[in-house]
CSV table of C-alpha atoms and ligand atoms in Angstrom, one decimal:
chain,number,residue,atom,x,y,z
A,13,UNK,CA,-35.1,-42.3,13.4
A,14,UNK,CA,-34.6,-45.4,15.3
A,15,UNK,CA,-36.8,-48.0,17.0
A,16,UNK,CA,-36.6,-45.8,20.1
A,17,UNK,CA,-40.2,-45.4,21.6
A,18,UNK,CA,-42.1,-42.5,23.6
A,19,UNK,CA,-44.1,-42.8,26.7
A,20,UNK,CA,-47.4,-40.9,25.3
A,21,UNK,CA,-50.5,-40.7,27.3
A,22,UNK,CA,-50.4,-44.4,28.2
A,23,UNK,CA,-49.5,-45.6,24.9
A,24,UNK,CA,-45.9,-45.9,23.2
A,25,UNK,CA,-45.9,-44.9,20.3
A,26,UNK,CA,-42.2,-44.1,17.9
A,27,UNK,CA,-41.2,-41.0,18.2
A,28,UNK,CA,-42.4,-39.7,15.3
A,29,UNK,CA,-45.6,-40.3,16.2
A,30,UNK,CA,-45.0,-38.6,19.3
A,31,UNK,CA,-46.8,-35.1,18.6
A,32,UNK,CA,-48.4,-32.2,20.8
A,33,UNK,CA,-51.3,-30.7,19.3
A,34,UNK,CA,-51.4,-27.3,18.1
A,35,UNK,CA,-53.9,-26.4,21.1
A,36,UNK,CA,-51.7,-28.0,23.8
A,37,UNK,CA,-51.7,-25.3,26.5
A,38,UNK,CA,-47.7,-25.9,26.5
A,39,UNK,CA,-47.7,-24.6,23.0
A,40,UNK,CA,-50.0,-21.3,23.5
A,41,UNK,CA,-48.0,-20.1,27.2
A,42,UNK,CA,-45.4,-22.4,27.4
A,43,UNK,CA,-47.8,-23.8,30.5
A,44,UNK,CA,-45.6,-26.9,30.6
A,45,UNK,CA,-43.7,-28.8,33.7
A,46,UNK,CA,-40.2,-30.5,32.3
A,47,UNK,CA,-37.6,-32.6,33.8
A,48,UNK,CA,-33.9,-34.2,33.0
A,49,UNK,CA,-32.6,-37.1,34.1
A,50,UNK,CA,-29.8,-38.9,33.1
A,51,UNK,CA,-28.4,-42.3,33.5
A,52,UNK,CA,-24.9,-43.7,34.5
A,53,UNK,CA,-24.3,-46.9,33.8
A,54,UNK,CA,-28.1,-47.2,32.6
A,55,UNK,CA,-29.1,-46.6,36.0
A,56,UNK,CA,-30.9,-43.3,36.4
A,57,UNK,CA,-29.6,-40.7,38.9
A,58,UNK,CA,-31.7,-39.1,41.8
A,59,UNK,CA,-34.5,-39.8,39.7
A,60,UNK,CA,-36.3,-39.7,43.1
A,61,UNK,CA,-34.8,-36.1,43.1
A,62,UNK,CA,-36.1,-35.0,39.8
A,63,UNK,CA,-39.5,-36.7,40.0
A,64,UNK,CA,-40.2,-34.7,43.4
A,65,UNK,CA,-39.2,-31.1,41.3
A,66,UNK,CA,-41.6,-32.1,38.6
A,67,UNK,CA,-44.5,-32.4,40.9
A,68,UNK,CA,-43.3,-29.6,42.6
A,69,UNK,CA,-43.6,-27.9,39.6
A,70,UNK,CA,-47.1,-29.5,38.6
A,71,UNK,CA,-48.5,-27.8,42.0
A,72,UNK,CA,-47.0,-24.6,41.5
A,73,UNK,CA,-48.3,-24.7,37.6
A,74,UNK,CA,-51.7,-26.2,39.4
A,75,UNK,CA,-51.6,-29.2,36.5
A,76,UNK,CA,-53.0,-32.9,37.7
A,77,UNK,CA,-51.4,-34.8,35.2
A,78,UNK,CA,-53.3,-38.2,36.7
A,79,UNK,CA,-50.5,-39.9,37.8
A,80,UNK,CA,-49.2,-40.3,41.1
A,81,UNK,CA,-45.2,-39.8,41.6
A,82,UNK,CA,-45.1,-43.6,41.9
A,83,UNK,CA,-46.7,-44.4,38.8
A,84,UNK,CA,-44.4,-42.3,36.9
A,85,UNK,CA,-41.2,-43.0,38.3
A,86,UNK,CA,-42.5,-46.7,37.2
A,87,UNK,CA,-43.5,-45.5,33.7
A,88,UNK,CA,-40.6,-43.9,33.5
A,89,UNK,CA,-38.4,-47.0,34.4
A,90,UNK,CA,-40.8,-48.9,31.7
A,91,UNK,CA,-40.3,-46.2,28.8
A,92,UNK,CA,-35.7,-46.3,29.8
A,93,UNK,CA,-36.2,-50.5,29.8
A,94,UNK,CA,-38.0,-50.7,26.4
A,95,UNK,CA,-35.7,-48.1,24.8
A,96,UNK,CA,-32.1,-49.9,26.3
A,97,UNK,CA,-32.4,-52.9,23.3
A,98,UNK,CA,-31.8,-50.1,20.5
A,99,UNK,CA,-28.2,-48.8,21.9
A,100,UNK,CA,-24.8,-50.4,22.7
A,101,UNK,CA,-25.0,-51.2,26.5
A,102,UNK,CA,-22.4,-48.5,28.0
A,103,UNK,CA,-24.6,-46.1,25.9
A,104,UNK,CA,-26.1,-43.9,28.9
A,105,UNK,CA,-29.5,-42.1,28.1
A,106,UNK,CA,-31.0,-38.5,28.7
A,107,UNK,CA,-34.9,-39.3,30.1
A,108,UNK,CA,-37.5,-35.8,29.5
A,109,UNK,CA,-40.5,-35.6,31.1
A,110,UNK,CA,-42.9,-33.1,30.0
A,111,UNK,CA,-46.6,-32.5,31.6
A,112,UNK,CA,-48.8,-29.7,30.1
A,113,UNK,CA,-52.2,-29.5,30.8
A,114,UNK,CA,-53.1,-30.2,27.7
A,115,UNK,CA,-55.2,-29.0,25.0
A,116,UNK,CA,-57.1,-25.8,25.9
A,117,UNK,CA,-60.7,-26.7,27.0
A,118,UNK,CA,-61.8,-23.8,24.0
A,119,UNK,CA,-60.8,-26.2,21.6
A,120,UNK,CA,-61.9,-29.1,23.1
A,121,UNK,CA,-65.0,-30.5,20.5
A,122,UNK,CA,-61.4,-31.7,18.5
A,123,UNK,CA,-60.7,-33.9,21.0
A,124,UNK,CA,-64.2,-35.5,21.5
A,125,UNK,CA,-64.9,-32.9,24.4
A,126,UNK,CA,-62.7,-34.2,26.7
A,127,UNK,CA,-58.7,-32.6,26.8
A,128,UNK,CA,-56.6,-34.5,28.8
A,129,UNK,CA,-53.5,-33.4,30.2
A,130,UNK,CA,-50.5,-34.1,27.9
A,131,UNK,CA,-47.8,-36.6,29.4
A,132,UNK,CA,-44.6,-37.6,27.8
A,133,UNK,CA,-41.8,-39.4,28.7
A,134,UNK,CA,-39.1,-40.1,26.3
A,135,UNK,CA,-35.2,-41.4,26.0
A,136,UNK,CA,-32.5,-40.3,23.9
A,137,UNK,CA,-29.1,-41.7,24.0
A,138,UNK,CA,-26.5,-39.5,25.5
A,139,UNK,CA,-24.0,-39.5,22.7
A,140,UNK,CA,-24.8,-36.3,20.8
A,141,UNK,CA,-25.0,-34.6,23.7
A,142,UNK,CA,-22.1,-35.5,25.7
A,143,UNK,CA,-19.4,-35.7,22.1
A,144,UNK,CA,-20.8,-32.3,22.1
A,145,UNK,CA,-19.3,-31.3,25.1
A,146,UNK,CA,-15.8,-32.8,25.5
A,147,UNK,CA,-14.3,-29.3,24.2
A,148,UNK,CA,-15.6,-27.4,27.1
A,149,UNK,CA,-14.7,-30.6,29.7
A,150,UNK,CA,-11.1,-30.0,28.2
A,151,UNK,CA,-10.8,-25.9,28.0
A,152,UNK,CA,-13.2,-25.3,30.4
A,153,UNK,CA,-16.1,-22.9,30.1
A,154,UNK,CA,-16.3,-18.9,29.5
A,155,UNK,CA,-18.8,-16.8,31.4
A,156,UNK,CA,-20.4,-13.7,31.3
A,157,UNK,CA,-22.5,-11.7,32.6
A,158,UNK,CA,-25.3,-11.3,30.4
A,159,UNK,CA,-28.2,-8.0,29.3
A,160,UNK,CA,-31.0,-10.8,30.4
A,161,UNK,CA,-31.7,-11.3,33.9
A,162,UNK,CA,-33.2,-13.7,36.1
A,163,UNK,CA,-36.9,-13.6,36.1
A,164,UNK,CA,-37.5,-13.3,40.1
A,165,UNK,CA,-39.2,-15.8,42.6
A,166,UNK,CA,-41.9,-13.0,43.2
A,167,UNK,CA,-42.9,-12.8,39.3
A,168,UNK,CA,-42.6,-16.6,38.3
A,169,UNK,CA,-40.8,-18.9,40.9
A,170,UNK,CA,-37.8,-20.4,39.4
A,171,UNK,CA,-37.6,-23.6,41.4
A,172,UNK,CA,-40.5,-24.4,39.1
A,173,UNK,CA,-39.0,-26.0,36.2
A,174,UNK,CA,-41.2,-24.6,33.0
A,175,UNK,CA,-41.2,-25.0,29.5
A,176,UNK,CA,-41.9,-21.3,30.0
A,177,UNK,CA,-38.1,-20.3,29.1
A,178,UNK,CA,-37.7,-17.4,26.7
A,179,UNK,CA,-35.9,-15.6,29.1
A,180,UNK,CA,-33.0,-18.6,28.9
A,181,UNK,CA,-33.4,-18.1,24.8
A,182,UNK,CA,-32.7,-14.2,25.0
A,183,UNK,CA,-29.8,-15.5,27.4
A,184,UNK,CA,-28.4,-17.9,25.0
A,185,UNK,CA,-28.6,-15.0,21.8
A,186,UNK,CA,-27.0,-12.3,24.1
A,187,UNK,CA,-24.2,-15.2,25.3
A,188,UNK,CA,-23.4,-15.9,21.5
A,189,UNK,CA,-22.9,-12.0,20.7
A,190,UNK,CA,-20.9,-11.1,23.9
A,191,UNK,CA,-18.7,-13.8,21.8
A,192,UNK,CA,-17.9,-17.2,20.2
A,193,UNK,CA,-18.3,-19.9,23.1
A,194,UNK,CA,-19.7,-17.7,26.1
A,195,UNK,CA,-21.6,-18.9,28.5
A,196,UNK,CA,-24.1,-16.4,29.8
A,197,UNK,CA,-24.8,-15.6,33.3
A,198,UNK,CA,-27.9,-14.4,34.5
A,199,UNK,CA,-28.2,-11.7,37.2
A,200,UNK,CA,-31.4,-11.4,39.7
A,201,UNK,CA,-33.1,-7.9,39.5
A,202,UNK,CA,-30.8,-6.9,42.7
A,203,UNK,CA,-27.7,-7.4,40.7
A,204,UNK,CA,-26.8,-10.9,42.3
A,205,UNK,CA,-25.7,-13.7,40.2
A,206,UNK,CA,-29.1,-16.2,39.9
A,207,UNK,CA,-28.0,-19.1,37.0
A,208,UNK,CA,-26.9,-19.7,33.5
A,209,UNK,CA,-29.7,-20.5,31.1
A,210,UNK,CA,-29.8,-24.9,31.6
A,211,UNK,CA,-26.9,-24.4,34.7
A,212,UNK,CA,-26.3,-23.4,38.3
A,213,UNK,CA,-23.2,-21.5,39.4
A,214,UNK,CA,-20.4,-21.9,41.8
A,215,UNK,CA,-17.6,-20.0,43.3
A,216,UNK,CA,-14.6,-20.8,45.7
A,217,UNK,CA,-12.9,-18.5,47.5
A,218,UNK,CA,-10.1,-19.8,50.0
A,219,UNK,CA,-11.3,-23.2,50.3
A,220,UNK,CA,-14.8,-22.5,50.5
A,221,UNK,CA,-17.5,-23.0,48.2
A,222,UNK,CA,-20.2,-20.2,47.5
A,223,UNK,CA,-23.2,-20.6,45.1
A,224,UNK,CA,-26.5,-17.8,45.2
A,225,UNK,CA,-29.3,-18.8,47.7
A,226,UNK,CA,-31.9,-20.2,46.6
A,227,UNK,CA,-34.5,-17.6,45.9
A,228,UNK,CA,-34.2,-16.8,42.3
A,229,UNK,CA,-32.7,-19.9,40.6
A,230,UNK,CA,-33.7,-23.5,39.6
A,231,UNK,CA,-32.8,-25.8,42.8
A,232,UNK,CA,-31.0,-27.9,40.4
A,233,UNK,CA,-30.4,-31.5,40.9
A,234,UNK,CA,-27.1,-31.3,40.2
A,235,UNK,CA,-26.3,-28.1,42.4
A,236,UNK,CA,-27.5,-30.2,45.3
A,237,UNK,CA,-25.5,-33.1,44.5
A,238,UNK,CA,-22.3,-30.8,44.6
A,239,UNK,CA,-23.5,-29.7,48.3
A,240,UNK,CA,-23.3,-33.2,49.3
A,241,UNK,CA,-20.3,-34.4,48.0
A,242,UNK,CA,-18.5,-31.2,49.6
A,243,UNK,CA,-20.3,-32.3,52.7
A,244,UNK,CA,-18.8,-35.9,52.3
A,245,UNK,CA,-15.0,-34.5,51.3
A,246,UNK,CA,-15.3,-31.4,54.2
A,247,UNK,CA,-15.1,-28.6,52.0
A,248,UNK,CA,-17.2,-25.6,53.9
A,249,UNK,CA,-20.2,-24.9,51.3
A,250,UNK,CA,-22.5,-21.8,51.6
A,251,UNK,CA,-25.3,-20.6,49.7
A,252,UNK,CA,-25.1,-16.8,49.8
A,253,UNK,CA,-25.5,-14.0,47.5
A,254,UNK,CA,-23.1,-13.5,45.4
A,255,UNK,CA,-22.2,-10.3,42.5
A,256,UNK,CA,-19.6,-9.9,39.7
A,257,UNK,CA,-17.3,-8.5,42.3
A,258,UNK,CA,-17.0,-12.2,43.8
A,259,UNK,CA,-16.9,-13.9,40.8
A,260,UNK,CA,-14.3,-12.2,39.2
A,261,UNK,CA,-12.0,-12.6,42.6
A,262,UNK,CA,-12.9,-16.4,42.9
A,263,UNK,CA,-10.3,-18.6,42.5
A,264,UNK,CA,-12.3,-21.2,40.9
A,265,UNK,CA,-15.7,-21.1,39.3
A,266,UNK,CA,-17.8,-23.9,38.3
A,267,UNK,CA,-21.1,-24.9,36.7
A,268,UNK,CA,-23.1,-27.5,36.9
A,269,UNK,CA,-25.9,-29.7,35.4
A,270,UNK,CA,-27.4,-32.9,34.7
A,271,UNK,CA,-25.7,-33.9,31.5
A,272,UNK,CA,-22.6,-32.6,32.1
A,273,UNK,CA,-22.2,-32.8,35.7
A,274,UNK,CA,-19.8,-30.9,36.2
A,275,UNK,CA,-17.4,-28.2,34.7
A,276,UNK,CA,-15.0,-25.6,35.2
A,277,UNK,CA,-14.9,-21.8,34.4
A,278,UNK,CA,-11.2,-20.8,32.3
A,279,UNK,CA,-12.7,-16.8,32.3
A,280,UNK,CA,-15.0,-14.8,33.9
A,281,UNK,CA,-16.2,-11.6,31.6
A,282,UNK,CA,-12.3,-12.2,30.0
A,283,UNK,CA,-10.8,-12.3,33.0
A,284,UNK,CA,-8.6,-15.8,33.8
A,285,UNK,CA,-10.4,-17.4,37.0
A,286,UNK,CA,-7.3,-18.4,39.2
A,287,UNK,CA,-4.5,-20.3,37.4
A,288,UNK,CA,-6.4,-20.1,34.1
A,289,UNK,CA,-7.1,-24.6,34.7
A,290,UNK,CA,-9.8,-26.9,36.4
A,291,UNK,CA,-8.9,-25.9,40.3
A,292,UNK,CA,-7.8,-28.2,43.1
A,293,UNK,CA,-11.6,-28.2,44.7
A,294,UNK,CA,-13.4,-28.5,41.4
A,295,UNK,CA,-10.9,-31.4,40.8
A,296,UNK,CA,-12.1,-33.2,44.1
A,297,UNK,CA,-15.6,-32.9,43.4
A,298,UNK,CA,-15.0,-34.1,40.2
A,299,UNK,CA,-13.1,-36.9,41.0
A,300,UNK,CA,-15.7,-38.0,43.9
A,301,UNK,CA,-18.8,-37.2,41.3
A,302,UNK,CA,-17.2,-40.3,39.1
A,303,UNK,CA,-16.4,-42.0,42.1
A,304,UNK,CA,-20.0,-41.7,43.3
A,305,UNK,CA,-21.3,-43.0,39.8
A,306,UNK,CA,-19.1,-45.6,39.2
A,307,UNK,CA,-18.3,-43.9,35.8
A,308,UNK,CA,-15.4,-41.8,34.5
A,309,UNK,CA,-17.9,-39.3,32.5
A,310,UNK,CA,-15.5,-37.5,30.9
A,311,UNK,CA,-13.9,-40.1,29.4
A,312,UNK,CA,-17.1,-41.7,28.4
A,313,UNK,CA,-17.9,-38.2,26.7
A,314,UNK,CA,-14.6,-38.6,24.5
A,315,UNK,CA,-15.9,-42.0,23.5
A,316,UNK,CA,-19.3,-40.6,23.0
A,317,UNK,CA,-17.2,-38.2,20.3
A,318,UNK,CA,-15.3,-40.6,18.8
A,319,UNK,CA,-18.2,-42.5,17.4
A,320,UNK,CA,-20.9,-39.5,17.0
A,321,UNK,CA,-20.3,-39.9,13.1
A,322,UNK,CA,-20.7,-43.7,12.9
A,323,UNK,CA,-24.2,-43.1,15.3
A,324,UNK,CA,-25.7,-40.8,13.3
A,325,UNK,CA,-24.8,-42.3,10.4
A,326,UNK,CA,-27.1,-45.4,11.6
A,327,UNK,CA,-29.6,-43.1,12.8
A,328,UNK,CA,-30.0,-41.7,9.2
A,329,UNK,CA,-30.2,-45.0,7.8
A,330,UNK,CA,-33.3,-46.6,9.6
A,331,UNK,CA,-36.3,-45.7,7.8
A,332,UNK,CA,-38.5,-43.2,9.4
A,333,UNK,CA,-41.4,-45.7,10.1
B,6,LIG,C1,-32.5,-22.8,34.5
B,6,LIG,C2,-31.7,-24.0,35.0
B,6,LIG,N1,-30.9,-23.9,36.0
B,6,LIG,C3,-30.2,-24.9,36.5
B,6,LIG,C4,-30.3,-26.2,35.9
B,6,LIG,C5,-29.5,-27.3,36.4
B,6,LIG,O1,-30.4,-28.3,37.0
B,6,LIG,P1,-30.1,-29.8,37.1
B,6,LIG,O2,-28.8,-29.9,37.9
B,6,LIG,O3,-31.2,-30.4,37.9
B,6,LIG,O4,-30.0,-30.3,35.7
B,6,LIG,C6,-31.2,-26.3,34.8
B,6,LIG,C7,-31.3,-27.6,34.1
B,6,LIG,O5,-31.9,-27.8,33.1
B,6,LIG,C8,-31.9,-25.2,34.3
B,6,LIG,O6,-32.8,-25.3,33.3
């Protein structure tokens, strides 16, 4: 526990005073809108981006969380600025947003008749997750198709990003006992490949990029990002549908998302994608995705794992307040 505060209805409060009731609509049906954002160079990225998916979301979930998109982006920049002081300043941050609707009306004589909806913003420094990731920047990642699939547009739109998420849970367990490491691959119910449970998916095949259309995976912020920067180095991108067949004949597959970025695929269902390394297009995106930044995020990440011990070390030793 550190000094860090939590955006919480209007108040900041630490984060351990940062609590959803037991009657939060979020916690009986995972009725909940989320976003990530992350920072480079304490700036935040596309925040614009991820703002606009939230209240997308919030319309699709039919939540009014009281705020308009301005007033949170400016909260938001409030809750990153107050939470800055209590890191080293090339410390980059992880923002959350998460909008329920807040305690179930039923219950609502607890909270003097009125339930709000429930709004929460909060930061969290970067390191543990990124330390955490410097194996797979450096072996790259291995994916497989998983029992789990995609729960399709027509049942519960997936550009809405929910809290509602077991499907990505049953995901994850299956990924861990197809075997130590694997990433897990969703397909949609007509055997096309939709997203990894947090990720979006790419392919390339002869110098063109391929990821699956949009109709039964998160739009994610990060996917859209790699569209552009192909746009900007003039490498042909398509979004198509695309099956096992094409992944395991790519010559280069990548994922993507907002911690990480960026990453590349070593194996697809044990089968070496191309020359068994990070590829020659996934190496140009990469290149122009720290270019773009400003920030060599891999190397940061290395940092990031070179002091994890020493941070949470200091972490332990504030007193929880
Ligand atoms: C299901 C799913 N797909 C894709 C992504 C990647 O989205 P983004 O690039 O906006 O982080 C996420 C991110 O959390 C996700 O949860």
């Amino acid at each position: 526990m550190t000094d860090r505060v939590v955006y919480l209805n209007g108040e900041y409060v630490t984060e351990s005073a940062a609590l959803v009731s037991i009657f939060d609509s979020a916690l009986m049906f995972g009725d909940m809108a989320f976003e990530m954002t992350r920072t480079f160079r304490q700036q935040p990225f596309h925040l614009r981006a991820h703002l606009d998916r939230l209240y997308g979301s919030l319309d699709l979930l039919e939540i009014d969380c009281g705020l308009t998109l301005e007033e949170m982006e400016a909260r938001t920049l409030q809750t990153l600025e107050r939470n800055q002081p209590t890191e080293a300043e090339d410390v980059d941050w992880q923002i959350m947003h998460n909008v329920s609707r807040g305690p179930l009306p039923l219950y609502g004589t607890v909270f003097g008749g009125q339930p709000e909806p429930t709004v929460t913003i909060n930061c969290w420094p970067l390191i543990t997750h990124m330390a955490g990731f410097v194996a797979n920047y450096q072996d790259g990642l291995r994916l497989a198709v998983c029992a789990q699939q995609a729960i399709p547009a027509h049942l519960l739109d997936p550009k809405a990003k929910t809290r509602s998420r077991m499907h990505y849970q049953m995901a994850v367990l299956q990924g861990a006992r197809l075997g130590e490491g694997i990433w897990p691959v969703m397909l949609d119910p007509d055997g096309f490949l939709a997203e990894g449970p947090g990720w979006n998916v790419f392919l390339v095949k002869d110098g063109v990029i391929s990821t699956p259309e949009p109709r039964n995976c998160l739009l994610g912020v990060s996917r859209g990002n790699v569209l552009d920067l192909a746009g900007q180095l003039g490498i042909p991108a398509r979004e198509t549908n695309l099956g096992r067949y094409e992944a395991l004949r790519a010559d280069e597959i990548f994922c993507t998302s907002t911690t990480y970025c960026i990453c590349h695929a070593v194996s697809f269902e044990g089968q070496v994608v191309g020359n068994g390394g990070p590829g020659p297009i996934f190496q140009q995106l990469q290149a122009a995705w720290k270019e773009q930044v400003g920030l060599d995020f891999v190397a940061q990440a290395e940092a990031y794992a070179d002091r994890l011990a020493d941070w949470r070390e200091a972490e332990l030793a504030v007193e929880v307040s």
